[in-house]
Every structure is written in C-alpha cells, then in structure tokens.
Coordinates of C-alpha atoms in Angstrom, one line a residue:
X1 CA 78.9 105.9 117.4
X2 CA 78.5 103.3 115.0
X3 CA 80.4 100.9 117.3
X4 CA 77.6 102.3 120.4
X5 CA 74.8 101.5 117.5
X6 CA 76.1 97.8 117.3
X7 CA 76.4 96.9 120.6
X8 CA 72.6 98.6 120.6
X9 CA 71.3 95.7 117.8
X10 CA 74.0 92.7 119.3
X11 CA 71.8 93.5 123.4
X12 CA 68.3 93.6 121.4
X13 CA 69.6 90.5 119.4
X14 CA 69.7 88.8 122.9
X15 CA 66.8 89.8 124.2
X16 CA 65.0 88.4 122.0
X17 CA 66.7 85.3 122.1
X18 CA 66.1 84.9 125.8
X19 CA 62.9 86.7 126.0
X20 CA 59.3 85.3 124.6
X21 CA 60.5 86.0 121.1
X22 CA 62.9 83.6 120.0
X23 CA 61.0 82.5 117.4
X24 CA 61.7 86.4 115.9
X25 CA 65.4 85.3 116.3
X26 CA 65.8 82.4 114.6
X27 CA 63.3 84.2 111.1
X28 CA 65.6 87.1 111.8
X29 CA 69.2 84.3 111.4
X30 CA 67.0 82.4 108.6
X31 CA 66.9 85.8 106.7
X32 CA 70.9 86.0 107.8
X33 CA 71.9 82.8 106.2
X34 CA 70.0 84.1 102.6
X35 CA 70.7 87.9 103.1
X36 CA 74.7 86.7 103.6
X37 CA 76.5 87.5 100.1
X38 CA 74.5 91.2 99.8
X39 CA 77.1 93.2 101.2
X40 CA 79.4 92.3 98.6
X41 CA 76.9 92.8 95.6
X42 CA 76.6 96.0 96.1
X43 CA 74.4 96.3 99.3
X44 CA 70.7 97.8 99.6
X45 CA 70.5 101.8 100.1
X46 CA 67.7 103.5 101.1
X47 CA 67.6 107.2 100.7
X48 CA 64.8 107.3 102.6
X49 CA 67.8 106.5 105.7
X50 CA 70.2 108.7 104.1
X51 CA 68.3 111.7 104.5
X52 CA 67.3 111.4 107.8
X53 CA 67.4 114.5 109.9
X54 CA 70.2 113.2 112.4
X55 CA 72.3 113.4 109.7
X56 CA 71.9 116.8 109.1
X57 CA 72.8 118.1 112.5
X58 CA 75.8 115.2 112.8
X59 CA 77.1 117.0 109.6
X60 CA 76.5 120.5 111.1
X61 CA 77.7 119.8 114.6
X62 CA 81.8 119.9 113.3
X63 CA 80.8 121.0 110.7
X64 CA 81.4 118.3 108.0
X65 CA 82.4 120.0 104.4
X66 CA 83.0 118.2 100.8
X67 CA 85.3 120.4 98.4
X68 CA 85.4 119.5 94.6
X69 CA 88.5 120.2 93.2
X70 CA 87.7 118.3 89.3
X71 CA 85.0 117.4 87.8
X72 CA 84.5 113.0 87.9
X73 CA 82.9 112.6 84.3
X74 CA 80.0 109.7 85.7
X75 CA 80.7 107.8 81.9
X76 CA 83.5 106.4 84.1
X77 CA 84.0 104.2 87.4
X78 CA 86.3 106.0 90.3
X79 CA 88.6 104.4 93.3
X80 CA 88.2 107.0 96.2
X81 CA 91.4 106.8 98.4
X82 CA 89.9 108.8 101.4
X83 CA 92.8 109.4 103.7
X84 CA 93.2 109.7 107.2
X85 CA 91.7 107.0 109.0
X86 CA 91.4 109.1 112.4
X87 CA 89.7 107.6 115.2
X88 CA 85.8 107.9 113.7
X89 CA 86.1 108.5 110.3
X90 CA 83.7 110.6 110.5
X91 CA 84.3 112.6 107.0
X92 CA 83.8 109.7 105.1
X93 CA 80.5 109.1 107.2
X94 CA 79.4 112.2 106.7
X95 CA 80.0 113.0 103.1
X96 CA 79.5 109.7 101.4
X97 CA 77.0 107.9 103.5
X98 CA 74.5 110.9 104.5
X99 CA 71.8 113.7 102.8
X100 CA 72.5 114.5 99.0
X101 CA 75.9 116.4 99.2
X102 CA 78.3 114.5 96.9
X103 CA 74.9 113.6 94.5
X104 CA 75.1 117.5 93.9
X105 CA 78.7 118.5 93.8
X106 CA 79.0 114.9 91.5
X107 CA 75.9 113.8 89.3
X108 CA 75.6 110.9 88.3
X109 CA 77.8 109.1 90.9
X110 CA 77.2 106.6 93.5
X111 CA 79.1 105.6 96.3
X112 CA 79.7 103.4 97.9
X113 CA 81.8 103.2 101.0
X114 CA 83.9 100.1 101.4
X115 CA 84.6 99.2 105.3
X116 CA 85.1 95.8 107.1
X117 CA 83.2 92.8 106.6
X118 CA 83.1 92.0 110.2
X119 CA 80.4 94.8 110.8
X120 CA 78.0 92.8 108.4
X121 CA 77.8 90.1 111.2
X122 CA 76.3 92.0 113.4
X123 CA 72.2 91.3 113.8
X124 CA 70.2 93.9 112.6
X125 CA 73.2 96.7 112.3
X126 CA 74.1 95.5 109.0
X127 CA 70.5 96.6 107.8
X128 CA 71.4 100.0 108.8
X129 CA 74.3 100.6 107.2
X130 CA 74.1 98.6 103.9
X131 CA 70.9 101.6 103.6
X132 CA 73.1 104.0 104.5
X133 CA 75.1 103.0 101.5
X134 CA 78.0 100.8 103.1
X135 CA 79.2 98.1 101.4
X136 CA 82.0 95.0 102.4
X137 CA 85.4 96.0 101.6
X138 CA 86.3 92.8 100.2
X139 CA 87.9 92.4 97.3
X140 CA 84.5 91.0 95.8
X141 CA 82.8 93.7 96.6
X142 CA 85.2 96.3 95.3
X143 CA 84.9 94.0 92.1
X144 CA 81.4 94.1 91.9
X145 CA 80.9 97.7 92.2
X146 CA 83.8 98.9 89.8
X147 CA 82.7 95.7 87.0
X148 CA 79.2 98.0 85.9
X149 CA 79.4 99.1 82.6
X150 CA 78.0 102.1 82.4
X151 CA 79.9 103.7 84.7
X152 CA 79.3 106.0 87.3
X153 CA 79.7 104.1 90.6
X154 CA 82.3 105.2 92.9
X155 CA 84.3 103.4 95.3
X156 CA 85.1 104.8 99.0
X157 CA 88.6 102.8 100.2
X158 CA 90.1 103.9 103.2
X159 CA 93.3 103.0 102.8
X160 CA 95.3 103.0 105.8
X161 CA 92.5 100.3 107.6
X162 CA 92.2 100.3 111.5
X163 CA 96.1 100.0 112.0
X164 CA 96.4 103.9 110.8
X165 CA 93.8 104.9 113.7
X166 CA 96.5 104.4 116.1
X167 CA 98.1 107.3 114.6
X168 CA 95.0 109.0 114.4
X169 CA 96.5 112.1 117.2
X170 CA 95.9 115.9 116.7
X171 CA 98.4 117.1 114.1
X172 CA 99.8 113.5 113.0
X173 CA 99.8 113.6 109.1
X174 CA 101.6 110.1 109.2
X175 CA 99.8 107.5 106.5
X176 CA 99.8 104.1 106.4
X177 CA 100.2 103.5 102.9
X178 CA 103.5 102.4 101.4
X179 CA 102.7 98.7 101.5
X180 CA 99.1 99.2 100.8
X181 CA 98.8 98.4 97.1
X182 CA 95.9 96.2 96.8
X183 CA 93.7 99.1 95.5
X184 CA 95.9 100.2 92.8
X185 CA 95.6 96.2 91.5
X186 CA 92.0 96.7 91.5
X187 CA 91.9 100.2 89.9
X188 CA 94.0 98.6 86.8
X189 CA 91.9 95.2 87.3
X190 CA 88.5 97.4 86.2
X191 CA 90.1 100.5 84.9
X192 CA 88.8 102.6 87.4
X193 CA 89.8 106.0 87.6
X194 CA 92.2 107.1 91.0
X195 CA 90.8 109.7 93.1
X196 CA 92.8 110.8 95.9
X197 CA 90.8 112.5 98.8
X198 CA 92.4 114.4 101.8
X199 CA 90.1 115.2 105.2
X200 CA 91.6 117.8 107.4
X201 CA 90.7 117.9 110.3
X202 CA 89.9 114.0 110.3
X203 CA 92.1 113.5 113.3
X204 CA 91.9 116.8 115.4
X205 CA 88.3 115.2 116.6
X206 CA 89.6 112.7 119.5
X207 CA 92.6 112.9 121.8
X208 CA 94.9 109.2 121.9
X209 CA 96.6 108.2 125.1
X210 CA 100.4 108.2 124.0
X211 CA 101.7 105.2 121.9
X212 CA 104.5 105.3 120.1
X213 CA 105.8 102.7 118.0
X214 CA 107.2 99.8 120.2
X215 CA 106.0 101.5 123.5
X216 CA 103.7 98.5 125.5
X217 CA 100.6 99.7 124.2
X218 CA 101.4 100.1 121.2
X219 CA 102.7 96.3 120.9
X220 CA 99.1 95.1 122.4
X221 CA 97.1 97.0 119.8
X222 CA 98.8 96.1 116.7
X223 CA 98.9 92.6 118.4
X224 CA 94.9 92.6 119.2
X225 CA 94.2 94.4 115.5
X226 CA 95.5 91.3 113.9
X227 CA 93.7 88.9 116.0
X228 CA 90.6 90.6 115.7
X229 CA 91.0 92.6 112.8
X230 CA 90.1 96.0 114.1
X231 CA 92.2 98.3 116.4
X232 CA 91.2 99.4 120.0
X233 CA 92.5 102.9 120.3
X234 CA 92.5 104.7 123.1
X235 CA 91.2 108.0 123.0
X236 CA 88.7 110.6 124.7
X237 CA 86.7 114.0 123.4
X238 CA 84.5 116.0 125.4
X239 CA 81.3 115.5 127.7
X240 CA 77.9 116.5 126.6
X241 CA 77.9 119.1 129.8
X242 CA 81.6 119.4 129.6
X243 CA 85.2 119.8 127.4
X244 CA 87.7 118.6 129.6
X245 CA 86.7 114.6 129.3
X246 CA 84.2 112.4 127.4
X247 CA 83.8 110.3 124.3
X248 CA 81.7 113.0 122.4
X249 CA 84.5 113.8 119.4
X250 CA 84.9 117.9 119.6
X251 CA 83.6 120.1 117.6
X252 CA 86.5 120.7 115.5
X253 CA 85.7 121.6 111.1
X254 CA 86.3 118.9 109.0
X255 CA 87.0 119.6 105.2
X256 CA 87.1 116.7 102.7
X257 CA 89.4 117.9 99.9
X258 CA 88.4 115.1 96.6
X259 CA 91.2 115.3 94.2
X260 CA 91.6 115.4 90.4
X261 CA 91.0 111.3 89.1
X262 CA 94.2 109.1 87.8
X263 CA 93.2 107.9 84.4
X264 CA 93.7 104.0 84.4
X265 CA 93.7 102.1 81.6
X266 CA 92.2 98.8 82.3
X267 CA 94.6 95.4 82.4
X268 CA 93.2 92.0 83.8
X269 CA 96.9 91.0 84.5
X270 CA 98.9 94.2 86.1
X271 CA 103.2 93.3 86.8
X272 CA 104.0 94.1 89.5
X273 CA 106.5 96.9 88.1
X274 CA 102.9 98.2 86.6
X275 CA 101.5 98.4 90.4
X276 CA 104.2 100.0 91.8
X277 CA 104.3 102.7 89.0
X278 CA 101.1 103.9 89.5
X279 CA 101.0 103.7 93.3
X280 CA 103.7 106.5 92.8
X281 CA 101.9 108.2 90.9
X282 CA 99.2 107.6 93.7
X283 CA 101.4 108.8 96.7
X284 CA 102.6 112.0 94.0
X285 CA 98.9 113.0 93.5
X286 CA 98.0 112.8 96.9
X287 CA 101.0 114.5 98.3
X288 CA 99.6 117.5 95.7
X289 CA 96.7 117.7 96.9
X290 CA 98.0 117.8 100.6
X291 CA 100.7 120.8 99.6
X292 CA 98.0 122.9 97.5
X293 CA 95.2 123.0 100.3
X294 CA 97.3 122.6 103.7
X295 CA 97.0 126.7 103.9
X296 CA 93.8 127.0 103.7
X297 CA 93.1 124.2 107.1
X298 CA 95.4 125.3 109.4
X299 CA 98.0 123.2 108.7
X300 CA 101.9 124.7 108.8
X301 CA 104.2 125.8 106.2
X302 CA 106.3 123.6 107.3
X303 CA 104.2 120.3 107.8
X304 CA 104.1 117.4 104.8
X305 CA 102.8 114.0 104.6
X306 CA 104.5 111.0 106.1
X307 CA 104.5 107.9 104.1
X308 CA 105.0 104.9 106.2

C-alpha cells in the first residue's frame, strides 16, 4: 500500500514539473532542502493523520491486535525489536502508526517506527509518513529518539530489515538476527530498555514465489537488495472480488505481542563482549516470548524460531 502511495506521489511531482505548475515543484524542492534533516530529528507527527478513519478499517480488515504482556514505565526510553518483517510489515504499521491502541495500552509512551531513509526522499510521501509517526532508521535518528532525558520514547525497529522479507513465506519462522547487533549497541549507549515484539500472522498475508537460498531467483534478489537498499519479493495474494490471485493481502489475523522489557544500563563505550552478551539475552527473551504465546495463535507445538 505504501509503495503504491509513493508511486502516486512521484507521478504527481512529475506532473507538476512537466505541467504549468513547475514553480510549485521548485518551491517544494526548496522546502525539501530546508527540511531534509527532520526525519532524523523526531519527524513531524500529526494525531489527525494517525486518526484517519481509513486506518480503523485497515486494522479491522485483517484484523490487527496489539497484546500487552507487561507494563512499560514511561520514565524510561525503550527500543522495541519487531519480528518478523513479513512482506507488508502490517503489524508494525497498524499498531504503531495509526489510532490510539498503543497509547491506550502504554500511556505516557510515544512510538516512533524507524524505516529505511530512502522513503524520505520521495516528494510529498515523506510528509505523510512523518505525520504517521515514522522516522528514519539511521543511527542519528535512533539516537535522537532514545536521547530524550525525560523518558517516554519508544523506538520500534524491524530488526530483520528488508533482507528478511525474502523469507516471508506462510509458516516461515526464520529471522535474520544473528549478525544484527547494531540495535543492541544503540540500546547500551543510551540505556534504553530492550523489548522483544513478535507479530504472529505477519508472514501469512501473502504467498511468495519459491526462492530458497542458493536458487537463481534468491541470488538475483539478494544482489538487487545490496544495490538498491531494499528487497523485491515476488508475491501475490487475493483480488478485490476473487481469492485466487491479486495483490490485496489475505484476511489473516495479526497478533502483535509486546514482551517484557530487558533492563539496560547506559554504557557509552560497550565492548564487543558486552554487546554479544546482551544480544544473546535478547535472543533468549525473544524465543521465550514466542514459545509462551505460539499455541494461542495456531503455531504447532513442534515449531520453533530459527535464527540465522
């Protein structure tokens, strides 16, 4: 959905340049230049945009649910690790960028969903995603959010990134996380408590063309991902009036479970060993969260998370 909106925004911008409104395009480019750093400085959220009625229907379509398992003290800052990426990242968007569900469950906390910086280069589209509460996934941006002295800020990072979307097959429980330790270092540097989040049903929304590791398709996708910075999964789901083929996601329930916080003491210069220890603890807590809740959401007892 966001990709389609971004394409529309680019098309509108091109029309401005080629039409009789080129001066508006020039003014917007000037604004873009002056406002370029805003996505790395907390963005520019709008409660009005986040409360649009369309997002209520978006959440109800699947439906999307946010499950709280523990209190999060608003006197602290938090770094929430979201898993898995899926194709759409619907759970992250629906729970943290729309409505007041998160605010009602975790009063005093302001969520910031960190996404790839490339999205903020799209004319007009960048204004919307900032209004929804999305900010850049750059180190500078994460540091800005987690540096709030009074606490009450929550950075949400989709840990597996675009690379993990290539594993987004129905039933898949493979997470790209073993080599991803940058978020651990950021949590240590800012003393932000770590919170594992698992979104059950995220991988069930689309069917992706078979692309096992080592296949020619997977090799091409991985090379393109390294060049462009984002992955290109080949997927399909349902249509508007039929269920056999289309790009509309299947109506599968999504239950995003927010785990208990892992207390983190501030350490401005963490060693590799300290980062590895906290990373191992995070993996342990994430696995525990999954195991405790998997039976509630249709995961067979013999299935477990696979870390790679």
